Amino acid sequence: MSISPALAGYVYGPYVVWVNLDQSAKGKVVNQKIRDFFSDKSTTCNGDWIVGQSWLYMKKRPKNIDNYLVKRVFLEKDRSSQKDLHNLLRNYKDELIDDGFDGIIVYLRHKGEAKMMEMTVGKNKITSYTLALINEQPEDEMIKNVFCGLLPPKTRAS
């Protein structure tokens, strides 16, 4: 018999996929800022992020969640693609996650503006924030604050 610690009804998280559609040098800078922010053990996003209990998938992206699907959901607002993305996020499993993701956060440049967008699993609404106007680089604090503000709630069953 083995005994393992458990918290009845407690769900770890949030579990989030990060997708950066801006492959320019400026987009890579944003990736590095997010990576640095979450490698800092003191990062909490006002209590919404708990090191060791929350997961951010940056490099490892769930199978079939490619840039084409993400663009169709976030830029073209395609409902069928949004349903596909919800299902892929909800049903994802690997060695760290056995009950799917809570949502996805996307960084992109659209019509020259730097934007960060979020979709929560099971919700149709996509939230979008402009980080910087045309051809400007987003400021560090703006990137961090908007990312924390876009963290999805825990949507997985306890």
GROMACS .gro file of C-alpha atoms in nm:
model
  158
    1MET     CA    1   0.000   0.000   0.000
    2SER     CA    2   0.128   0.346  -0.080
    3ILE     CA    3   0.019   0.672   0.070
    4SER     CA    4   0.057   0.999  -0.114
    5PRO     CA    5  -0.038   1.346   0.002
    6ALA     CA    6  -0.355   1.486  -0.151
    7LEU     CA    7  -0.572   1.786  -0.108
    8ALA     CA    8  -0.934   1.685  -0.157
    9GLY     CA    9  -1.096   1.898  -0.423
   10TYR     CA   10  -0.784   2.104  -0.496
   11VAL     CA   11  -0.687   2.165  -0.858
   12TYR     CA   12  -0.334   2.278  -0.939
   13GLY     CA   13  -0.277   2.539  -1.206
   14PRO     CA   14  -0.331   2.729  -1.409
   15TYR     CA   15  -0.192   2.519  -1.695
   16VAL     CA   16  -0.129   2.743  -1.995
   17VAL     CA   17   0.005   2.712  -2.349
   18TRP     CA   18   0.206   3.010  -2.478
   19VAL     CA   19   0.222   3.072  -2.854
   20ASN     CA   20   0.424   3.353  -3.007
   21LEU     CA   21   0.321   3.415  -3.368
   22ASP     CA   22   0.574   3.698  -3.407
   23GLN     CA   23   0.887   3.528  -3.537
   24SER     CA   24   1.075   3.857  -3.581
   25ALA     CA   25   1.364   3.966  -3.359
   26LYS     CA   26   1.117   4.177  -3.157
   27GLY     CA   27   0.895   3.873  -3.105
   28LYS     CA   28   1.190   3.669  -2.982
   29VAL     CA   29   1.265   3.941  -2.728
   30VAL     CA   30   0.911   3.903  -2.590
   31ASN     CA   31   0.963   3.525  -2.561
   32GLN     CA   32   1.281   3.583  -2.363
   33LYS     CA   33   1.107   3.830  -2.132
   34ILE     CA   34   0.831   3.577  -2.058
   35ARG     CA   35   1.090   3.301  -2.006
   36ASP     CA   36   1.291   3.521  -1.767
   37PHE     CA   37   0.978   3.629  -1.581
   38PHE     CA   38   0.868   3.272  -1.512
   39SER     CA   39   1.215   3.144  -1.429
   40ASP     CA   40   1.213   3.388  -1.135
   41LYS     CA   41   1.092   3.182  -0.839
   42SER     CA   42   0.928   3.491  -0.688
   43THR     CA   43   0.684   3.531  -0.978
   44THR     CA   44   0.330   3.489  -0.847
   45CYS     CA   45   0.105   3.705  -1.070
   46ASN     CA   46  -0.070   3.831  -0.757
   47GLY     CA   47  -0.123   3.479  -0.626
   48ASP     CA   48  -0.256   3.334  -0.952
   49TRP     CA   49   0.075   3.159  -1.031
   50ILE     CA   50   0.225   2.907  -0.790
   51VAL     CA   51   0.571   2.773  -0.873
   52GLY     CA   52   0.555   2.394  -0.895
   53GLN     CA   53   0.175   2.392  -0.927
   54SER     CA   54   0.126   2.605  -1.239
   55TRP     CA   55   0.259   2.512  -1.584
   56LEU     CA   56   0.352   2.725  -1.882
   57TYR     CA   57   0.425   2.536  -2.205
   58MET     CA   58   0.640   2.759  -2.422
   59LYS     CA   59   0.872   2.536  -2.623
   60LYS     CA   60   0.674   2.217  -2.596
   61ARG     CA   61   0.344   2.274  -2.769
   62PRO     CA   62   0.064   2.016  -2.772
   63LYS     CA   63   0.045   1.817  -3.095
   64ASN     CA   64  -0.179   1.970  -3.363
   65ILE     CA   65  -0.176   2.317  -3.204
   66ASP     CA   66   0.016   2.479  -3.486
   67ASN     CA   67   0.045   2.842  -3.596
   68TYR     CA   68  -0.216   2.791  -3.868
   69LEU     CA   69  -0.481   2.677  -3.617
   70VAL     CA   70  -0.392   2.956  -3.374
   71LYS     CA   71  -0.421   3.220  -3.650
   72ARG     CA   72  -0.759   3.083  -3.758
   73VAL     CA   73  -0.885   3.109  -3.400
   74PHE     CA   74  -0.733   3.440  -3.290
   75LEU     CA   75  -0.721   3.641  -3.612
   76GLU     CA   76  -0.997   3.495  -3.828
   77LYS     CA   77  -1.234   3.414  -3.536
   78ASP     CA   78  -1.319   3.080  -3.701
   79ARG     CA   79  -1.567   2.898  -3.472
   80SER     CA   80  -1.487   2.549  -3.603
   81SER     CA   81  -1.115   2.602  -3.539
   82GLN     CA   82  -1.194   2.742  -3.195
   83LYS     CA   83  -1.385   2.425  -3.110
   84ASP     CA   84  -1.090   2.215  -3.232
   85LEU     CA   85  -0.849   2.419  -3.019
   86HIS     CA   86  -1.071   2.383  -2.711
   87ASN     CA   87  -1.075   2.005  -2.757
   88LEU     CA   88  -0.698   1.982  -2.809
   89LEU     CA   89  -0.633   2.187  -2.494
   90ARG     CA   90  -0.895   2.008  -2.284
   91ASN     CA   91  -0.781   1.656  -2.377
   92TYR     CA   92  -0.403   1.702  -2.357
   93LYS     CA   93  -0.204   1.455  -2.146
   94ASP     CA   94   0.166   1.397  -2.091
   95GLU     CA   95   0.404   1.314  -1.805
   96LEU     CA   96   0.325   1.645  -1.627
   97ILE     CA   97  -0.037   1.706  -1.718
   98ASP     CA   98  -0.312   1.448  -1.704
   99ASP     CA   99  -0.624   1.662  -1.725
  100GLY     CA  100  -0.562   1.918  -2.000
  101PHE     CA  101  -0.493   2.291  -2.006
  102ASP     CA  102  -0.693   2.583  -1.871
  103GLY     CA  103  -0.619   2.810  -2.164
  104ILE     CA  104  -0.384   2.957  -2.418
  105ILE     CA  105  -0.210   3.295  -2.437
  106VAL     CA  106  -0.092   3.421  -2.776
  107TYR     CA  107   0.146   3.704  -2.865
  108LEU     CA  108   0.133   3.847  -3.216
  109ARG     CA  109   0.171   4.153  -3.429
  110HIS     CA  110  -0.145   4.241  -3.615
  111LYS     CA  111  -0.146   4.539  -3.848
  112GLY     CA  112   0.182   4.641  -3.683
  113GLU     CA  113   0.048   4.649  -3.327
  114ALA     CA  114   0.186   4.416  -3.060
  115LYS     CA  115  -0.101   4.224  -2.899
  116MET     CA  116  -0.146   3.957  -2.636
  117MET     CA  117  -0.464   3.748  -2.650
  118GLU     CA  118  -0.616   3.477  -2.431
  119MET     CA  119  -0.874   3.205  -2.465
  120THR     CA  120  -1.000   3.002  -2.169
  121VAL     CA  121  -1.097   2.640  -2.233
  122GLY     CA  122  -1.474   2.609  -2.254
  123LYS     CA  123  -1.533   2.981  -2.315
  124ASN     CA  124  -1.604   3.141  -2.654
  125LYS     CA  125  -1.468   3.484  -2.560
  126ILE     CA  126  -1.119   3.584  -2.670
  127THR     CA  127  -0.963   3.863  -2.465
  128SER     CA  128  -0.715   4.094  -2.641
  129TYR     CA  129  -0.481   4.369  -2.520
  130THR     CA  130  -0.264   4.599  -2.729
  131LEU     CA  131   0.085   4.610  -2.575
  132ALA     CA  132   0.248   4.854  -2.815
  133LEU     CA  133   0.147   5.063  -3.110
  134ILE     CA  134   0.276   5.018  -3.462
  135ASN     CA  135   0.646   4.925  -3.473
  136GLU     CA  136   0.704   4.993  -3.102
  137GLN     CA  137   0.850   4.732  -2.869
  138PRO     CA  138   0.634   4.646  -2.565
  139GLU     CA  139   0.780   4.750  -2.231
  140ASP     CA  140   0.886   4.479  -1.983
  141GLU     CA  141   0.632   4.572  -1.716
  142MET     CA  142   0.350   4.587  -1.971
  143ILE     CA  143   0.436   4.235  -2.095
  144LYS     CA  144   0.441   4.097  -1.740
  145ASN     CA  145   0.126   4.277  -1.624
  146VAL     CA  146  -0.080   4.183  -1.929
  147PHE     CA  147   0.038   3.821  -1.917
  148CYS     CA  148  -0.063   3.794  -1.551
  149GLY     CA  149  -0.393   3.965  -1.625
  150LEU     CA  150  -0.466   3.717  -1.903
  151LEU     CA  151  -0.396   3.401  -1.701
  152PRO     CA  152  -0.705   3.185  -1.738
  153PRO     CA  153  -0.892   3.055  -1.435
  154LYS     CA  154  -0.858   2.688  -1.351
  155THR     CA  155  -1.118   2.516  -1.566
  156ARG     CA  156  -1.027   2.153  -1.501
  157ALA     CA  157  -1.245   1.946  -1.270
  158SER     CA  158  -1.119   1.879  -0.920
   0.00000   0.00000   0.00000
